[in-house]
Amino acid sequence: MKITGAEALVKCLENENVKVVFGYPGAAICPFYDALLDSGIMHILTRHEQGAAHAASGYSRATDKVGVCAATSGPGATNLITGIATAYMDSIPMIAITGQVETGLIGRDVFQEVDITGATTPFCKHNYLVKDANDIPRIMKEAFHIASTGRPGPVLIDIPIDMQIQKIGFIYPESVNIKGYKPTYRGHLLQIKKVAEAVKNAQRPLICAGGGIISANASAELIELIEKCGIPVVTTLMGIGSIPSEHPMNLGMLGSHGSYGANNALYNADMLLILGARVGDRAMGAAHDIAKRAVIAHIDIDPAEIGKNIGTSIPVVGDIKESLKKLGEISTHGDKSHWIFKLEENVLKNQKHTEIKMESTTVNPGYFLDRLSGIIDEDTIITTEVGQNQIWAASHLRIMNPRTFITSGGLGTMGYGLPSAVGVKIGRPQAKVLSISGDGSFQMSLQELGTIKQYKLGVKIVLFNNSTLGMVRELQKLKYCGRYSAVILEDNPDFIKLVEAYGFTGERISSNEEIDGALDRMMENDGPYLLECMVDPEEPTL
Amino acid sequence: MAKHTLSVLVENHAGVLSRVAGLFSRRGFNIDSLTVGVTENPQVSRMTIVVDGDEYIVEQVSKQLNKLIDVIKIKQLDKADSVSRELVLLKVNADASTRSEIIQIVEIFRGNIVDVSKTTLTIEISGPTEKIEALVDMVRQFGIREIVRTGTIAIDRGNKIIEIDNT
């Protein structure tokens, strides 16, 4: 029996066990939306296509499944772009389906036509323009395979409307064979032995754990290794959650906005083992100097990351989980307690004691997040926006499990936190989902409050309101002699009233003494909730 | 900066060339020349890319190209162990007084005269880049009106071939 291309698309999603699609319809994707009605797949209508892409990526990050988003041609497709690029930079598996104008009209600049495969090529793992509906099953099979294997990433499929209508015989392929895509999973044993040897010989070894640990689900292997060999760990922003915040060997986040403990360890290490991290400039700005001081070993599934930003003496291309398992097996027990003791001593010496006054006129965000950490359970999932809120969250929150700290690390996308929380809550309905935001980034995607209302999602929002674009203001204060340009958000709306219109419960606090009570009220409430904290614009991240 | 020649087997699809070219511009790599044509297998095309850069650049180019799903295999060709050719068409000023001198020069380079007019000669020459540069240099004095170059293609010497692993 022949079915339409659109029906085939839906069948492909069913074959891939897709339970939910985040999207926004339009003329060129209507056949797909029509076919979706007859399937068991849930559709979440976001309020903006960018929200759909972010929700799909949040869903992927929290569940380890492939999130799917859909949009129409032209502006629908271009609105997905920021979400696709966000997923790409953080290596998040995702499928984006876009409608396209009729095949015969491509290139004629007809209504809502845009070259979306051309536009997304630089920040997609791969993309397809369907030219024959008979290819749909193979393309979809390949797309899911490419998105979820190797170094994960987003794949876009652009489908002209006539391809959605064309009838085809449907057979879903069982396997894929792409000549140019064969990721290396098994790390070279000889190289792994060299890593073990280097760790053993080092006086001051250090592990840098990146987002690769989380995407490879390799936390258990990481913890086993460091406990066996006695190596302390620093994490990148994307690596937060790969090892519990409270693990005694976890020195925190490194980099320009990282902790003293982590950066001090990096500065003093004589051997650095980089695991699933791409040595981004925010994490390791002076990578060249680090390589002069320390022996560098790097394990990554993407060979192009090895040697890209830091000279590496021991490269290992392979799956982190497998490689760490092997490394753990062949490594000998080590005692690096002298090194760890020295690090702890340095941290103690440099500890700054800031006194928190309870009777204040603003909320101290760090203290707030410390208090929040004390009452959330280990399964609570945090999403962040980008800006000071992200850095405060990364530095203060107690994150105990992988996939519970969801943030736009690579692209640094403001307006990510709220829509990603939608995806997280859909994917993990039992978990408490908390979106940490600032008044700048919150307003970039606040239309998604409507999505939260429509689907009755108990998403909680913590809004740090300092009426400025705080991160940029801080930069202008430090690097531009305090000449503040376009960073004051004058005359913000009444956020409590705003969210109440969307069915949220809202509360505003402006002193530290109100924090505990307000947190209790928020956590007891199962519905959508916004807690607005008035923050001093002078409050820094550095 | 040294020139490096990469042979790249790619899927013979529409859009592959733009992916490869886009990668070069996005990553800030410099292409000296890029040629593409279908191979003995109609599903596969072969690109010859001449890159200007140091070892780091060439390694990065190869690794980033390898990440493209449509790229099947890459090999850096060793200059001494490969044969490279470029085809060039040159239109130079030539009248009765200079025509025979130009023809002599072209003969020395084993080129061909493929077209003639009252005021011009069109020369066809193929060979490695150095030979072509030398001819161009020799005929420059007559006045070059147009040059069209194909870019370098290259192949390994001996019985070595670039094979696709089908594992």
XYZ file of C-alpha atoms in Angstrom:
709
model
C 0.000 0.000 0.000
C 1.286 3.406 -0.907
C 1.307 6.260 1.557
C 2.157 9.943 1.217
C 5.594 11.336 1.936
C 4.134 13.120 4.962
C 2.672 9.881 6.295
C 6.010 8.225 5.668
C 7.730 10.955 7.689
C 5.437 10.309 10.619
C 5.982 6.566 10.304
C 9.719 7.149 10.386
C 9.347 9.107 13.612
C 7.285 6.261 15.056
C 9.948 3.791 13.986
C 12.506 5.897 15.802
C 10.308 5.771 18.899
C 9.694 9.513 18.874
C 7.033 10.435 21.436
C 6.920 14.177 20.989
C 7.529 16.810 18.337
C 8.023 20.469 19.249
C 6.959 22.763 16.483
C 4.975 25.440 14.775
C 2.976 24.790 11.600
C 2.716 26.750 8.373
C 1.561 26.207 4.805
C 4.594 24.309 3.515
C 4.573 21.763 6.353
C 0.793 21.245 6.510
C 0.769 17.728 4.975
C 3.119 16.615 7.767
C 0.944 18.232 10.438
C -2.098 16.567 8.899
C -0.435 13.150 9.058
C 0.704 13.828 12.622
C -2.958 14.005 13.714
C -3.375 10.295 12.994
C -0.359 9.202 15.003
C 0.208 8.763 18.702
C 2.992 11.335 18.656
C 2.340 14.305 20.903
C 2.854 17.731 19.388
C 3.869 20.666 21.542
C 2.969 23.967 19.947
C 5.525 26.505 21.074
C 4.992 30.221 20.612
C 8.005 30.743 18.366
C 9.987 28.310 16.217
C 13.160 29.131 18.117
C 11.352 27.931 21.241
C 10.582 24.652 19.468
C 14.256 24.081 18.636
C 15.360 24.967 22.176
C 12.661 22.753 23.670
C 13.792 19.847 21.486
C 17.392 20.385 22.551
C 16.405 20.633 26.238
C 14.444 17.418 25.792
C 17.505 15.713 24.268
C 19.826 16.910 27.011
C 17.564 15.797 29.836
C 16.478 12.440 28.413
C 19.353 11.216 26.219
C 16.829 10.764 23.403
C 16.786 12.605 20.102
C 14.561 15.684 20.347
C 12.556 16.569 17.253
C 11.353 19.973 16.133
C 9.395 21.030 13.072
C 8.674 24.290 11.313
C 7.419 25.592 8.027
C 9.486 27.009 5.170
C 10.992 30.497 5.051
C 10.731 32.362 8.357
C 9.683 29.216 10.202
C 12.902 27.573 9.133
C 15.097 30.605 9.778
C 13.613 30.956 13.243
C 14.921 27.486 14.054
C 18.458 28.544 13.232
C 19.557 29.825 16.647
C 18.225 26.666 18.235
C 20.050 24.460 15.740
C 23.317 26.356 16.219
C 22.901 26.123 20.001
C 22.511 22.348 19.769
C 25.443 22.088 17.361
C 27.866 23.970 19.574
C 26.980 21.764 22.544
C 26.921 18.504 20.516
C 23.262 17.790 21.224
C 21.429 15.241 19.054
C 18.398 16.780 17.430
C 16.256 16.426 14.314
C 14.804 19.510 12.662
C 12.142 19.025 9.998
C 11.297 21.973 7.788
C 8.723 22.373 5.061
C 9.937 23.763 1.762
C 8.180 25.270 -1.229
C 7.298 23.023 -4.156
C 10.335 21.435 -5.822
C 9.647 23.128 -9.166
C 9.536 26.552 -7.532
C 12.820 26.262 -5.609
C 15.146 29.034 -6.642
C 12.412 31.380 -7.838
C 12.132 33.317 -4.572
C 8.494 32.419 -4.095
C 6.526 33.218 -0.932
C 8.238 31.879 2.193
C 11.121 30.325 0.309
C 14.545 30.233 1.881
C 17.597 28.042 1.268
C 17.620 26.518 4.740
C 20.017 23.669 3.939
C 22.458 26.264 2.619
C 21.921 28.475 5.636
C 22.361 25.755 8.247
C 25.285 23.857 6.698
C 27.961 25.525 8.874
C 26.243 24.560 12.145
C 24.448 21.311 11.367
C 26.074 17.931 11.678
C 24.386 17.199 8.373
C 21.330 18.230 6.411
C 19.155 16.953 3.591
C 16.918 18.462 0.959
C 14.455 15.770 -0.113
C 14.333 15.544 -3.899
C 12.436 12.293 -4.215
C 9.852 11.186 -1.663
C 11.058 7.594 -2.062
C 14.225 8.683 -0.267
C 12.345 9.770 2.879
C 12.691 6.478 4.825
C 16.421 6.204 4.073
C 17.066 9.874 4.818
C 15.199 9.734 8.125
C 17.004 6.560 9.160
C 20.333 8.167 8.306
C 19.388 11.430 10.000
C 18.616 9.779 13.339
C 21.748 7.671 13.049
C 23.967 10.656 12.301
C 22.380 12.835 14.986
C 22.744 10.310 17.782
C 26.025 8.522 17.092
C 29.666 9.595 17.103
C 29.836 13.155 18.273
C 26.124 13.929 18.448
C 24.612 16.953 16.733
C 21.593 18.387 14.962
C 20.470 17.150 11.535
C 17.997 19.092 9.419
C 15.673 17.616 6.809
C 14.059 20.064 4.393
C 11.007 18.635 2.627
C 9.288 20.389 -0.271
C 5.515 20.266 0.001
C 5.116 18.167 -3.165
C 7.424 15.544 -1.634
C 5.088 15.411 1.366
C 2.149 14.710 -0.947
C 3.830 12.244 -3.344
C 2.841 8.606 -2.725
C 5.522 6.070 -1.978
C 5.848 2.463 -0.896
C 7.082 2.531 2.690
C 9.801 0.259 3.987
C 11.837 1.515 6.912
C 15.455 0.434 6.465
C 16.904 -1.677 9.238
C 20.427 -0.437 8.956
C 22.407 2.414 7.525
C 25.572 2.360 5.532
C 27.037 5.782 4.922
C 30.402 5.497 3.219
C 31.699 8.745 4.680
C 30.456 8.296 8.239
C 32.108 5.648 10.396
C 32.855 7.060 13.870
C 35.710 5.438 15.781
C 34.409 4.070 19.062
C 37.242 1.942 20.281
C 40.145 3.979 21.550
C 43.558 2.651 20.542
C 44.724 0.413 23.380
C 48.353 1.405 23.034
C 47.399 5.063 23.357
C 45.226 4.357 26.402
C 48.187 2.552 27.961
C 50.274 5.653 27.368
C 47.644 7.735 29.162
C 47.726 5.357 32.128
C 51.505 5.577 32.193
C 51.465 9.379 32.051
C 48.951 9.558 34.903
C 51.052 7.192 36.958
C 54.244 9.131 36.362
C 52.735 12.533 36.994
C 53.184 14.254 40.310
C 50.251 16.586 39.797
C 47.777 15.041 37.335
C 44.428 16.667 36.628
C 41.340 15.663 34.674
C 39.288 18.162 32.725
C 35.823 16.681 32.265
C 33.699 18.130 29.486
C 30.226 17.647 28.093
C 31.432 14.498 26.317
C 31.288 12.636 29.631
C 27.596 13.473 29.851
C 26.708 12.690 26.242
C 28.576 9.365 26.498
C 26.911 8.576 29.850
C 30.370 7.966 31.275
C 30.062 9.504 34.747
C 30.332 6.199 36.583
C 33.509 5.307 34.678
C 34.962 8.756 35.355
C 34.318 8.549 39.084
C 35.702 5.032 39.276
C 38.897 6.128 37.543
C 39.563 9.200 39.665
C 38.919 7.329 42.875
C 41.249 4.552 41.841
C 44.056 6.805 40.648
C 43.515 9.702 43.009
C 43.236 12.370 40.279
C 41.332 15.567 41.005
C 38.825 16.840 38.436
C 37.871 20.191 37.044
C 34.863 20.506 34.761
C 33.960 22.782 31.891
C 30.572 24.508 31.903
C 29.222 21.673 29.768
C 30.818 19.127 32.078
C 28.835 20.252 35.112
C 26.939 17.217 36.391
C 29.486 14.735 35.053
C 30.718 14.396 38.634
C 28.702 15.485 41.681
C 29.464 19.016 42.907
C 30.084 17.587 46.325
C 32.542 14.916 45.270
C 35.744 15.602 47.232
C 37.857 15.329 44.042
C 35.720 17.856 42.129
C 37.421 21.232 42.154
C 34.642 22.970 40.250
C 34.391 24.770 36.940
C 37.507 26.120 35.253
C 37.947 29.113 33.033
C 37.492 32.842 32.940
C 34.334 32.550 35.047
C 35.431 29.455 36.920
C 36.491 28.826 40.485
C 39.830 29.669 42.029
C 40.267 26.024 42.976
C 39.833 24.758 39.434
C 42.046 27.363 37.799
C 44.736 26.985 40.453
C 44.805 23.252 39.822
C 45.080 23.805 36.074
C 47.922 26.234 36.620
C 49.883 23.805 38.776
C 49.170 20.518 37.017
C 52.030 18.664 35.335
C 49.689 16.332 33.487
C 46.276 17.159 32.074
C 43.832 14.556 30.830
C 41.099 16.220 28.769
C 37.957 14.128 28.454
C 35.291 15.040 25.918
C 36.052 18.738 26.036
C 37.005 20.973 23.149
C 39.334 23.351 25.002
C 37.134 26.357 24.307
C 38.533 29.818 24.929
C 36.255 30.460 27.917
C 37.508 27.314 29.613
C 41.198 27.353 28.686
C 42.124 30.719 27.271
C 45.882 30.272 27.448
C 45.875 26.727 26.099
C 49.327 27.227 24.632
C 50.848 27.946 28.054
C 49.081 25.002 29.649
C 50.668 22.686 27.087
C 54.098 24.095 27.990
C 53.640 23.256 31.672
C 51.871 19.927 31.455
C 51.767 16.700 29.482
C 48.481 16.802 27.584
C 46.392 13.708 26.936
C 43.064 14.106 25.166
C 40.286 11.569 24.693
C 37.511 12.541 22.306
C 35.210 10.852 19.832
C 35.814 13.680 17.361
C 39.361 13.482 15.973
C 39.102 17.090 14.775
C 38.960 18.320 18.386
C 42.278 16.737 19.235
C 45.076 19.165 18.526
C 42.672 21.903 17.403
C 43.095 24.228 20.355
C 45.857 22.627 22.393
C 48.981 20.710 21.459
C 48.450 17.124 22.566
C 51.118 14.542 23.281
C 48.780 11.590 23.833
C 45.718 11.644 21.568
C 43.004 9.009 21.917
C 40.133 8.962 19.443
C 37.218 6.964 20.746
C 34.124 6.717 22.858
C 34.796 8.176 26.307
C 32.827 5.529 28.156
C 34.683 2.643 26.540
C 38.028 4.388 26.789
C 37.587 5.264 30.466
C 36.543 1.723 31.238
C 39.738 0.458 29.616
C 41.827 3.146 31.258
C 40.332 2.288 34.642
C 41.155 -1.389 34.132
C 44.788 -0.914 33.218
C 45.549 1.973 35.592
C 47.271 1.160 38.816
C 46.094 2.501 42.154
C 47.700 5.840 42.754
C 48.188 8.131 45.664
C 48.307 11.775 44.749
C 47.222 12.967 48.182
C 50.170 15.318 48.480
C 48.991 17.182 45.375
C 45.389 17.248 46.487
C 46.420 18.456 49.931
C 48.406 21.289 48.328
C 45.381 22.260 46.224
C 43.111 22.307 49.241
C 45.631 24.397 51.111
C 45.723 26.947 48.275
C 41.958 27.131 48.181
C 41.770 27.700 51.923
C 44.412 30.425 51.735
C 42.496 32.248 49.036
C 39.041 31.813 50.418
C 37.143 35.052 50.520
C 34.651 35.410 53.297
C 31.826 37.620 52.280
C 29.380 38.267 55.008
C 25.772 37.936 53.990
C 23.502 40.446 55.690
C 20.026 39.103 56.155
C 18.368 42.487 56.385
C 19.157 43.766 52.921
C 17.397 45.694 50.211
C 18.425 43.298 47.465
C 18.899 39.544 47.146
C 22.413 38.151 46.948
C 22.178 35.703 44.029
C 25.050 33.507 45.210
C 23.559 33.145 48.652
C 20.128 32.544 47.137
C 21.490 29.702 44.990
C 23.363 28.215 47.952
C 20.086 28.146 49.885
C 18.272 26.708 46.867
C 20.891 23.951 46.600
C 20.105 22.949 50.150
C 16.468 22.163 49.445
C 16.341 20.709 45.914
C 16.552 16.978 45.462
C 19.167 15.335 43.264
C 16.756 14.800 40.393
C 15.742 18.422 40.075
C 16.703 19.680 36.639
C 18.046 23.182 36.277
C 18.029 25.137 33.044
C 19.791 28.463 32.762
C 19.688 31.450 30.520
C 22.912 33.142 29.465
C 24.434 36.021 31.343
C 25.275 36.535 34.990
C 22.484 34.116 35.955
C 24.304 31.317 34.120
C 27.610 31.961 35.858
C 26.013 32.299 39.281
C 24.102 29.055 38.700
C 27.206 27.227 37.464
C 29.282 28.409 40.415
C 26.810 27.996 43.263
C 24.327 25.255 42.493
C 24.854 21.792 43.845
C 24.501 19.548 40.789
C 24.662 15.892 41.665
C 23.693 14.095 38.467
C 24.422 14.240 34.753
C 21.680 15.745 32.585
C 20.359 17.881 35.440
C 22.169 21.087 34.492
C 20.944 22.274 31.102
C 22.676 25.311 29.668
C 23.798 26.826 26.382
C 27.539 26.527 26.817
C 29.098 26.942 23.398
C 26.854 29.384 21.604
C 25.810 31.253 24.759
C 22.221 31.724 23.663
C 20.084 34.116 25.653
C 16.474 33.015 25.660
C 17.474 29.365 25.906
C 16.502 28.626 29.506
C 12.733 29.022 29.377
C 11.976 27.058 26.169
C 14.504 24.381 27.072
C 12.681 23.989 30.400
C 9.536 23.246 28.369
C 11.344 20.403 26.621
C 12.866 19.141 29.852
C 9.513 19.076 31.647
C 7.875 17.216 28.747
C 10.724 14.682 28.714
C 11.017 14.308 32.489
C 7.528 15.064 33.836
C 8.287 13.596 37.265
C 11.298 15.825 37.876
C 11.122 19.315 39.284
C 12.262 21.712 36.575
C 13.688 25.062 37.500
C 14.736 27.737 35.047
C 17.276 30.239 36.340
C 17.094 33.511 34.444
C 17.832 37.198 34.386
C 15.497 39.964 33.332
C 17.315 40.357 30.006
C 17.291 36.778 28.799
C 13.872 36.024 30.304
C 12.381 38.610 27.988
C 13.963 37.025 24.948
C 11.711 33.977 25.017
C 8.942 34.956 27.373
C 6.279 34.129 24.820
C 6.912 30.503 25.825
C 5.006 31.249 29.027
C 2.037 30.599 26.754
C 3.316 27.111 25.967
C 3.758 26.403 29.677
C 0.206 27.565 30.288
C -1.329 25.576 27.432
C 0.295 22.315 28.458
C -0.002 22.963 32.199
C 3.690 22.456 32.836
C 4.882 22.952 36.390
C 7.989 24.876 35.373
C 9.514 27.091 38.035
C 11.371 30.230 37.117
C 13.844 32.064 39.279
C 14.230 35.554 37.856
C 17.203 37.605 38.994
C 16.079 41.124 38.208
C 18.730 43.823 38.265
C 17.141 45.847 35.458
C 20.300 45.583 33.404
C 22.008 43.289 30.963
C 24.295 42.409 33.819
C 26.973 40.410 32.044
C 27.557 43.082 29.422
C 27.360 45.807 32.057
C 30.026 44.005 34.044
C 32.196 43.809 30.928
C 31.691 47.508 30.236
C 32.532 48.289 33.845
C 35.804 46.357 33.712
C 36.942 46.855 30.116
C 35.233 50.043 28.927
C 35.895 52.311 31.920
C 32.348 52.032 33.183
C 30.866 53.655 30.072
C 27.541 51.852 30.035
C 26.128 51.534 26.559
C 22.682 50.057 25.949
C 22.625 47.833 29.007
C 19.959 49.453 31.161
C 16.543 47.816 30.908
C 14.617 50.818 32.044
C 10.985 50.506 32.946
C 10.768 46.712 32.948
C 7.218 45.400 33.136
C 5.763 44.093 36.390
C 6.908 40.503 35.925
C 4.591 39.172 38.611
C 1.535 40.600 36.886
C 2.874 39.399 33.562
C 3.237 35.775 34.613
C -0.043 35.861 36.493
C -1.696 36.551 33.154
C -0.232 33.211 32.060
C -1.580 31.369 35.084
C 1.627 31.391 37.096
C 1.937 32.062 40.773
C 4.414 34.849 41.300
C 6.340 36.216 44.223
C 8.879 38.999 44.467
C 11.537 39.226 47.149
C 14.082 41.933 47.770
C 16.005 40.855 50.846
C 18.051 37.866 51.904
C 15.862 37.218 54.924
C 12.914 36.461 52.640
C 14.794 33.777 50.690
C 14.093 30.665 52.736
C 10.369 31.274 53.082
C 9.992 32.113 49.408
C 11.942 29.022 48.343
C 9.731 26.802 50.484
C 6.601 28.282 48.968
C 7.966 27.812 45.443
C 9.053 24.224 45.957
C 5.738 23.261 47.594
C 3.798 24.592 44.619
C 3.392 22.065 41.812
C 2.170 24.567 39.248
C 4.074 27.094 37.175
C 5.787 29.520 39.471
C 7.968 32.586 39.187
C 10.151 33.831 41.996
C 11.551 37.250 41.206
C 14.627 38.279 43.164
C 15.590 41.933 43.089
C 19.358 42.036 42.610
C 21.828 44.903 42.925
C 23.152 45.739 39.422
C 26.623 46.034 40.941
C 26.553 42.367 41.964
C 29.426 40.794 39.977
C 30.142 37.327 38.639
C 33.886 37.717 38.902
C 53.726 28.612 3.677
C 53.891 25.404 1.712
C 51.441 23.993 -0.771
C 49.790 20.707 0.061
C 47.725 18.577 -2.276
C 44.720 16.715 -0.898
C 42.805 14.102 -2.837
C 39.279 13.871 -1.528
C 36.716 11.251 -2.499
C 33.183 12.580 -2.019
C 29.625 11.467 -2.683
C 28.571 12.601 -6.133
C 25.588 14.628 -4.804
C 24.394 18.129 -5.445
C 25.547 20.426 -2.686
C 28.770 18.636 -1.782
C 30.940 21.264 -3.438
C 29.258 24.031 -1.474
C 29.761 22.117 1.792
C 33.462 21.736 1.074
C 33.917 25.296 -0.137
C 31.892 26.618 2.802
C 34.050 24.735 5.252
C 37.166 26.418 3.906
C 35.749 29.902 4.253
C 34.200 29.246 7.664
C 37.403 27.886 9.153
C 39.577 30.494 7.487
C 41.580 28.071 5.355
C 43.019 29.220 2.037
C 42.397 27.190 -1.098
C 44.867 27.628 -3.945
C 42.804 25.527 -6.274
C 39.960 23.051 -6.182
C 38.983 20.745 -8.995
C 36.245 18.153 -9.056
C 35.098 15.442 -11.405
C 33.388 12.091 -11.341
C 35.477 8.905 -10.818
C 35.278 5.414 -12.321
C 32.412 4.911 -9.842
C 29.605 7.293 -10.924
C 28.449 7.656 -7.294
C 31.796 9.070 -6.278
C 33.543 12.273 -7.269
C 37.154 13.119 -6.663
C 38.317 16.538 -5.614
C 41.885 17.719 -5.746
C 42.412 20.569 -3.337
C 45.647 22.516 -3.104
C 45.908 24.161 0.298
C 48.286 26.877 1.347
C 49.387 26.469 4.942
C 51.544 24.802 7.561
C 51.206 21.271 8.937
C 48.663 22.389 11.543
C 46.423 23.871 8.852
C 46.641 20.779 6.647
C 45.814 18.500 9.571
C 42.857 20.676 10.527
C 41.632 20.849 6.922
C 41.787 17.056 6.647
C 40.061 16.463 9.970
C 37.332 19.007 9.359
C 36.742 17.677 5.830
C 36.508 14.174 7.255
C 33.670 15.330 9.496
C 31.532 16.113 6.459
C 29.214 13.164 5.990
C 29.590 13.383 2.207
C 33.370 13.119 2.373
C 34.363 9.486 2.002
C 38.142 9.539 2.116
C 41.012 11.984 2.164
C 44.630 11.496 1.278
C 47.426 13.997 1.316
C 49.554 13.354 -1.760
C 53.289 13.409 -1.389
C 54.768 15.820 -3.906
C 57.677 13.582 -4.836
C 55.529 10.493 -5.081
C 52.675 11.814 -7.145
C 52.031 13.251 -10.581
C 50.233 16.569 -10.811
C 48.914 18.369 -13.854
C 47.085 21.520 -14.683
C 45.549 22.504 -18.004
C 45.779 26.125 -19.072
C 44.464 28.130 -22.007
C 46.336 31.351 -22.683
C 45.422 34.059 -25.140
C 48.385 36.291 -25.985
C 48.910 39.212 -28.309
C 50.571 38.083 -31.542
C 51.021 39.715 -34.918
C 53.126 38.856 -37.930
C 56.299 40.075 -36.225
C 55.914 38.040 -32.994
C 53.885 35.022 -34.026
C 56.744 32.678 -34.905
C 58.732 33.563 -31.785
C 55.746 32.680 -29.602
C 55.209 29.430 -31.480
C 58.827 28.473 -30.828
C 58.502 29.141 -27.134
C 55.323 27.081 -26.971
C 57.063 24.208 -28.738
C 59.850 24.212 -26.166
C 57.191 23.796 -23.460
C 55.426 21.115 -25.528
C 52.294 23.216 -25.641
C 49.887 23.537 -28.567
C 48.561 26.448 -30.493
C 44.832 25.834 -30.578
C 43.583 29.063 -32.129
C 44.936 31.945 -34.077
C 43.668 35.370 -35.139
C 45.293 38.392 -36.771
C 46.154 39.803 -33.399
C 46.229 36.846 -30.985
C 47.373 33.275 -30.433
C 45.677 30.853 -28.074
C 48.015 28.406 -26.347
C 47.081 25.149 -24.668
C 49.545 23.824 -22.116
C 49.382 21.187 -19.439
C 51.852 20.187 -16.791
C 52.821 20.749 -13.217
C 52.269 24.255 -11.876
C 55.973 25.204 -12.087
C 56.134 24.503 -15.843
C 53.023 26.538 -16.456
C 54.376 29.448 -14.425
C 57.548 29.320 -16.514
C 55.656 29.509 -19.813
C 53.434 32.297 -18.570
C 56.573 34.153 -17.593
C 58.065 33.687 -21.059
C 55.040 34.938 -22.996
C 54.228 37.822 -20.654
C 56.372 40.186 -22.747
C 53.980 39.774 -25.699
C 50.986 40.781 -23.641
C 48.653 38.224 -22.059
C 45.016 38.904 -22.873
C 43.379 36.063 -20.920
C 44.349 33.045 -18.840
C 42.030 30.165 -17.957
C 43.371 27.505 -15.570
C 41.704 24.272 -14.484
C 43.525 24.013 -11.180
C 45.729 21.097 -10.270
C 44.721 17.462 -10.471
C 47.027 14.852 -9.016
C 47.421 11.105 -8.696
C 49.792 8.812 -6.809
C 52.729 7.315 -8.668
C 53.058 3.533 -8.960
C 50.296 1.057 -8.186
C 48.936 2.906 -5.146
C 45.268 3.893 -5.325
C 42.850 5.556 -2.928
C 40.357 2.892 -2.034
C 37.048 3.169 -0.238
C 36.863 0.789 2.730
C 33.546 -0.957 2.724
C 33.591 -2.162 6.296
